[in-house]
């Protein structure tokens, strides 16, 4: 119940601050991790506090965005209406493995290396390498990324400012 109220409060804060990714962040139903919590800009894991603004000064609100397997927690933080902070936290080493700024972060299965996200018109992989670049016309934006059922392609949804779906494209990923 408490987590639901915290999530509702954070969603309201994100909506009030105009975060374009608030709906996406709220829609991801993170797997609860009992040793993790957030309050303001502090992520707490197993009794240790991590002030996220020390990692990314422009973050003004946090949520536990998602988990990957048993060992990884994705901490999501609001930066501005177009960019979200994602901290990739390893629960075994109790350290942040990566800091990502972008939107629409998704992954396939329980493999952290399959993380992809968007930043403006680019689709980037976990290492920050561009997988594709879209020539978006103002005011288009990438509103969603999702893996195909077999993980071989990425569905890229591009919308206009009115929220109407303009197009969804399939980005074929290189085979492992």
PDB file of C-alpha atoms in Angstrom:
ATOM      1  CA  UNK A   1       0.000   0.000   0.000  1.00  0.00           C
ATOM      2  CA  UNK A   2       2.790   2.429   0.953  1.00  0.00           C
ATOM      3  CA  UNK A   3       4.651   1.732  -2.313  1.00  0.00           C
ATOM      4  CA  UNK A   4       1.443   2.381  -4.273  1.00  0.00           C
ATOM      5  CA  UNK A   5       0.983   5.733  -2.550  1.00  0.00           C
ATOM      6  CA  UNK A   6       4.620   6.668  -3.158  1.00  0.00           C
ATOM      7  CA  UNK A   7       4.277   5.683  -6.827  1.00  0.00           C
ATOM      8  CA  UNK A   8       1.069   7.700  -7.155  1.00  0.00           C
ATOM      9  CA  UNK A   9       2.729  10.720  -5.546  1.00  0.00           C
ATOM     10  CA  UNK A  10       5.746  10.458  -7.834  1.00  0.00           C
ATOM     11  CA  UNK A  11       3.528  10.110 -10.894  1.00  0.00           C
ATOM     12  CA  UNK A  12       1.640  13.238  -9.850  1.00  0.00           C
ATOM     13  CA  UNK A  13       4.939  15.090  -9.345  1.00  0.00           C
ATOM     14  CA  UNK A  14       6.220  13.970 -12.735  1.00  0.00           C
ATOM     15  CA  UNK A  15       2.997  14.994 -14.455  1.00  0.00           C
ATOM     16  CA  UNK A  16       3.016  18.366 -12.714  1.00  0.00           C
ATOM     17  CA  UNK A  17       6.603  18.962 -13.828  1.00  0.00           C
ATOM     18  CA  UNK A  18       5.605  18.220 -17.417  1.00  0.00           C
ATOM     19  CA  UNK A  19       7.627  15.043 -17.906  1.00  0.00           C
ATOM     20  CA  UNK A  20       6.828  13.544 -21.302  1.00  0.00           C
ATOM     21  CA  UNK A  21       8.077  10.208 -19.981  1.00  0.00           C
ATOM     22  CA  UNK A  22       5.896  10.227 -16.841  1.00  0.00           C
ATOM     23  CA  UNK A  23       3.309   7.960 -18.444  1.00  0.00           C
ATOM     24  CA  UNK A  24       6.011   5.553 -19.573  1.00  0.00           C
ATOM     25  CA  UNK A  25       7.677   5.556 -16.138  1.00  0.00           C
ATOM     26  CA  UNK A  26       4.355   5.004 -14.355  1.00  0.00           C
ATOM     27  CA  UNK A  27       3.277   2.303 -16.828  1.00  0.00           C
ATOM     28  CA  UNK A  28       6.295   0.110 -16.205  1.00  0.00           C
ATOM     29  CA  UNK A  29       5.276  -2.171 -13.395  1.00  0.00           C
ATOM     30  CA  UNK A  30       8.536  -2.743 -11.561  1.00  0.00           C
ATOM     31  CA  UNK A  31       9.090  -5.973  -9.722  1.00  0.00           C
ATOM     32  CA  UNK A  32       9.248  -5.065  -6.023  1.00  0.00           C
ATOM     33  CA  UNK A  33      12.691  -5.323  -4.490  1.00  0.00           C
ATOM     34  CA  UNK A  34      12.251  -5.332  -0.718  1.00  0.00           C
ATOM     35  CA  UNK A  35      15.724  -3.934   0.042  1.00  0.00           C
ATOM     36  CA  UNK A  36      15.242  -0.910  -2.247  1.00  0.00           C
ATOM     37  CA  UNK A  37      13.330   2.342  -1.890  1.00  0.00           C
ATOM     38  CA  UNK A  38      13.396   5.935  -3.058  1.00  0.00           C
ATOM     39  CA  UNK A  39      12.523   9.208  -1.388  1.00  0.00           C
ATOM     40  CA  UNK A  40      13.038  12.518  -3.156  1.00  0.00           C
ATOM     41  CA  UNK A  41      16.391  12.130  -4.885  1.00  0.00           C
ATOM     42  CA  UNK A  42      17.760   9.462  -2.548  1.00  0.00           C
ATOM     43  CA  UNK A  43      17.850   5.790  -3.564  1.00  0.00           C
ATOM     44  CA  UNK A  44      18.254   3.434  -0.599  1.00  0.00           C
ATOM     45  CA  UNK A  45      19.423  -0.140  -0.949  1.00  0.00           C
ATOM     46  CA  UNK A  46      19.964  -2.499   1.968  1.00  0.00           C
ATOM     47  CA  UNK A  47      20.231   0.430   4.408  1.00  0.00           C
ATOM     48  CA  UNK A  48      22.705   2.503   2.362  1.00  0.00           C
ATOM     49  CA  UNK A  49      21.620   5.827   0.871  1.00  0.00           C
ATOM     50  CA  UNK A  50      22.732   6.978  -2.587  1.00  0.00           C
ATOM     51  CA  UNK A  51      22.099  10.654  -3.379  1.00  0.00           C
ATOM     52  CA  UNK A  52      21.385  10.559  -7.113  1.00  0.00           C
ATOM     53  CA  UNK A  53      22.052  14.278  -7.614  1.00  0.00           C
ATOM     54  CA  UNK A  54      25.714  13.466  -6.936  1.00  0.00           C
ATOM     55  CA  UNK A  55      25.580  11.281 -10.064  1.00  0.00           C
ATOM     56  CA  UNK A  56      23.293  13.538 -12.096  1.00  0.00           C
ATOM     57  CA  UNK A  57      22.705  17.017 -10.599  1.00  0.00           C
ATOM     58  CA  UNK A  58      19.627  17.766 -12.714  1.00  0.00           C
ATOM     59  CA  UNK A  59      17.492  14.904 -11.299  1.00  0.00           C
ATOM     60  CA  UNK A  60      14.626  16.214  -9.155  1.00  0.00           C
ATOM     61  CA  UNK A  61      12.522  13.083  -8.457  1.00  0.00           C
ATOM     62  CA  UNK A  62      13.098   9.313  -8.453  1.00  0.00           C
ATOM     63  CA  UNK A  63      11.293   6.004  -8.743  1.00  0.00           C
ATOM     64  CA  UNK A  64      12.362   2.393  -8.961  1.00  0.00           C
ATOM     65  CA  UNK A  65      11.784   2.076 -12.676  1.00  0.00           C
ATOM     66  CA  UNK A  66      12.295  -1.651 -13.178  1.00  0.00           C
ATOM     67  CA  UNK A  67      14.394  -4.674 -12.275  1.00  0.00           C
ATOM     68  CA  UNK A  68      16.440  -6.966 -14.466  1.00  0.00           C
ATOM     69  CA  UNK A  69      16.703 -10.420 -12.967  1.00  0.00           C
ATOM     70  CA  UNK A  70      17.713 -10.696  -9.332  1.00  0.00           C
ATOM     71  CA  UNK A  71      20.832  -8.542  -9.549  1.00  0.00           C
ATOM     72  CA  UNK A  72      19.902  -5.272 -11.267  1.00  0.00           C
ATOM     73  CA  UNK A  73      17.621  -2.401 -10.325  1.00  0.00           C
ATOM     74  CA  UNK A  74      16.937   0.455 -12.722  1.00  0.00           C
ATOM     75  CA  UNK A  75      16.429   3.709 -10.830  1.00  0.00           C
ATOM     76  CA  UNK A  76      14.523   6.278 -12.895  1.00  0.00           C
ATOM     77  CA  UNK A  77      14.775  10.001 -12.314  1.00  0.00           C
ATOM     78  CA  UNK A  78      13.027  13.000 -13.844  1.00  0.00           C
ATOM     79  CA  UNK A  79      15.389  15.480 -15.526  1.00  0.00           C
ATOM     80  CA  UNK A  80      13.183  17.418 -17.960  1.00  0.00           C
ATOM     81  CA  UNK A  81      10.170  16.830 -20.210  1.00  0.00           C
ATOM     82  CA  UNK A  82      12.232  14.928 -22.795  1.00  0.00           C
ATOM     83  CA  UNK A  83      15.024  13.250 -20.815  1.00  0.00           C
ATOM     84  CA  UNK A  84      15.005  10.739 -17.950  1.00  0.00           C
ATOM     85  CA  UNK A  85      17.934   9.586 -15.811  1.00  0.00           C
ATOM     86  CA  UNK A  86      18.329   5.810 -15.549  1.00  0.00           C
ATOM     87  CA  UNK A  87      20.804   4.451 -13.003  1.00  0.00           C
ATOM     88  CA  UNK A  88      21.733   0.797 -13.480  1.00  0.00           C
ATOM     89  CA  UNK A  89      22.375  -0.537  -9.970  1.00  0.00           C
ATOM     90  CA  UNK A  90      24.024  -3.906  -9.289  1.00  0.00           C
ATOM     91  CA  UNK A  91      22.575  -5.400  -6.096  1.00  0.00           C
ATOM     92  CA  UNK A  92      25.517  -7.774  -5.585  1.00  0.00           C
ATOM     93  CA  UNK A  93      28.283  -5.154  -5.730  1.00  0.00           C
ATOM     94  CA  UNK A  94      25.949  -2.444  -4.371  1.00  0.00           C
ATOM     95  CA  UNK A  95      27.218   0.011  -6.977  1.00  0.00           C
ATOM     96  CA  UNK A  96      25.845   1.892  -9.934  1.00  0.00           C
ATOM     97  CA  UNK A  97      27.235   0.250 -13.053  1.00  0.00           C
ATOM     98  CA  UNK A  98      25.990   2.840 -15.523  1.00  0.00           C
ATOM     99  CA  UNK A  99      24.256   6.221 -15.700  1.00  0.00           C
ATOM    100  CA  UNK A 100      22.043   6.747 -18.747  1.00  0.00           C
ATOM    101  CA  UNK A 101      20.194   9.851 -19.860  1.00  0.00           C
ATOM    102  CA  UNK A 102      17.462   9.399 -22.448  1.00  0.00           C
ATOM    103  CA  UNK A 103      13.976   7.969 -22.624  1.00  0.00           C
ATOM    104  CA  UNK A 104      11.968   4.820 -23.262  1.00  0.00           C
ATOM    105  CA  UNK A 105      14.545   2.461 -21.735  1.00  0.00           C
ATOM    106  CA  UNK A 106      13.719  -1.172 -22.359  1.00  0.00           C
ATOM    107  CA  UNK A 107      15.526  -4.513 -22.347  1.00  0.00           C
ATOM    108  CA  UNK A 108      15.010  -8.114 -23.371  1.00  0.00           C
ATOM    109  CA  UNK A 109      14.771 -10.936 -20.835  1.00  0.00           C
ATOM    110  CA  UNK A 110      17.112 -10.681 -17.868  1.00  0.00           C
ATOM    111  CA  UNK A 111      20.128  -9.428 -19.833  1.00  0.00           C
ATOM    112  CA  UNK A 112      21.318  -5.945 -18.860  1.00  0.00           C
ATOM    113  CA  UNK A 113      23.366  -5.843 -22.078  1.00  0.00           C
ATOM    114  CA  UNK A 114      20.131  -5.714 -24.106  1.00  0.00           C
ATOM    115  CA  UNK A 115      19.220  -2.300 -22.676  1.00  0.00           C
ATOM    116  CA  UNK A 116      18.261   0.168 -25.389  1.00  0.00           C
ATOM    117  CA  UNK A 117      16.917   3.690 -25.045  1.00  0.00           C
ATOM    118  CA  UNK A 118      16.182   6.773 -27.085  1.00  0.00           C
ATOM    119  CA  UNK A 119      17.740  10.212 -26.954  1.00  0.00           C
ATOM    120  CA  UNK A 120      16.100  12.756 -29.207  1.00  0.00           C
ATOM    121  CA  UNK A 121      16.013  10.952 -32.596  1.00  0.00           C
ATOM    122  CA  UNK A 122      18.616   8.304 -31.786  1.00  0.00           C
ATOM    123  CA  UNK A 123      18.260   4.735 -30.528  1.00  0.00           C
ATOM    124  CA  UNK A 124      21.239   3.771 -28.374  1.00  0.00           C
ATOM    125  CA  UNK A 125      22.438   0.504 -26.866  1.00  0.00           C
ATOM    126  CA  UNK A 126      23.711  -0.134 -23.333  1.00  0.00           C
ATOM    127  CA  UNK A 127      27.184   1.128 -24.299  1.00  0.00           C
ATOM    128  CA  UNK A 128      25.767   4.365 -25.717  1.00  0.00           C
ATOM    129  CA  UNK A 129      26.396   3.333 -29.324  1.00  0.00           C
ATOM    130  CA  UNK A 130      23.838   4.448 -31.900  1.00  0.00           C
ATOM    131  CA  UNK A 131      21.759   1.634 -33.373  1.00  0.00           C
ATOM    132  CA  UNK A 132      19.654   3.970 -35.519  1.00  0.00           C
ATOM    133  CA  UNK A 133      18.914   7.626 -36.030  1.00  0.00           C
ATOM    134  CA  UNK A 134      15.539   9.016 -37.076  1.00  0.00           C
ATOM    135  CA  UNK A 135      15.096  12.361 -38.796  1.00  0.00           C
ATOM    136  CA  UNK A 136      12.220  13.595 -36.658  1.00  0.00           C
ATOM    137  CA  UNK A 137      10.228  16.535 -37.865  1.00  0.00           C
ATOM    138  CA  UNK A 138       9.296  19.090 -35.209  1.00  0.00           C
ATOM    139  CA  UNK A 139       7.299  18.262 -33.039  1.00  0.00           C
ATOM    140  CA  UNK A 140       7.694  14.467 -33.480  1.00  0.00           C
ATOM    141  CA  UNK A 141       9.276  12.383 -30.747  1.00  0.00           C
ATOM    142  CA  UNK A 142      10.069   8.732 -30.033  1.00  0.00           C
ATOM    143  CA  UNK A 143       7.355   7.691 -27.592  1.00  0.00           C
ATOM    144  CA  UNK A 144       8.049   3.997 -27.099  1.00  0.00           C
ATOM    145  CA  UNK A 145      10.578   1.234 -27.658  1.00  0.00           C
ATOM    146  CA  UNK A 146       9.713  -2.438 -27.291  1.00  0.00           C
ATOM    147  CA  UNK A 147      11.403  -5.659 -28.261  1.00  0.00           C
ATOM    148  CA  UNK A 148       9.752  -8.130 -30.599  1.00  0.00           C
ATOM    149  CA  UNK A 149       8.670 -11.365 -28.939  1.00  0.00           C
ATOM    150  CA  UNK A 150      11.836 -13.176 -30.082  1.00  0.00           C
ATOM    151  CA  UNK A 151      14.171 -10.254 -29.285  1.00  0.00           C
ATOM    152  CA  UNK A 152      15.475  -9.883 -32.847  1.00  0.00           C
ATOM    153  CA  UNK A 153      13.838  -6.536 -33.576  1.00  0.00           C
ATOM    154  CA  UNK A 154      12.956  -3.339 -31.798  1.00  0.00           C
ATOM    155  CA  UNK A 155       9.631  -1.612 -32.384  1.00  0.00           C
ATOM    156  CA  UNK A 156      10.086   2.163 -32.476  1.00  0.00           C
ATOM    157  CA  UNK A 157       6.925   4.245 -32.067  1.00  0.00           C
ATOM    158  CA  UNK A 158       7.147   7.855 -33.239  1.00  0.00           C
ATOM    159  CA  UNK A 159       4.359  10.293 -32.343  1.00  0.00           C
ATOM    160  CA  UNK A 160       3.435  13.873 -33.074  1.00  0.00           C
ATOM    161  CA  UNK A 161       3.042  16.438 -30.294  1.00  0.00           C
ATOM    162  CA  UNK A 162      -0.719  15.833 -30.198  1.00  0.00           C
ATOM    163  CA  UNK A 163       0.013  12.255 -29.031  1.00  0.00           C
ATOM    164  CA  UNK A 164      -1.366  10.708 -32.190  1.00  0.00           C
ATOM    165  CA  UNK A 165       0.728   7.801 -33.468  1.00  0.00           C
ATOM    166  CA  UNK A 166       2.467   8.861 -36.638  1.00  0.00           C
ATOM    167  CA  UNK A 167       4.259   5.596 -37.326  1.00  0.00           C
ATOM    168  CA  UNK A 168       5.800   2.486 -35.811  1.00  0.00           C
ATOM    169  CA  UNK A 169       8.961   1.145 -37.394  1.00  0.00           C
ATOM    170  CA  UNK A 170      10.743  -2.130 -36.847  1.00  0.00           C
ATOM    171  CA  UNK A 171      14.481  -1.928 -36.297  1.00  0.00           C
ATOM    172  CA  UNK A 172      16.131  -5.296 -37.005  1.00  0.00           C
ATOM    173  CA  UNK A 173      18.899  -5.961 -34.485  1.00  0.00           C
ATOM    174  CA  UNK A 174      22.116  -7.756 -35.347  1.00  0.00           C
ATOM    175  CA  UNK A 175      22.197 -11.396 -34.340  1.00  0.00           C
ATOM    176  CA  UNK A 176      24.236 -12.355 -31.275  1.00  0.00           C
TER     177      UNK A 176
END
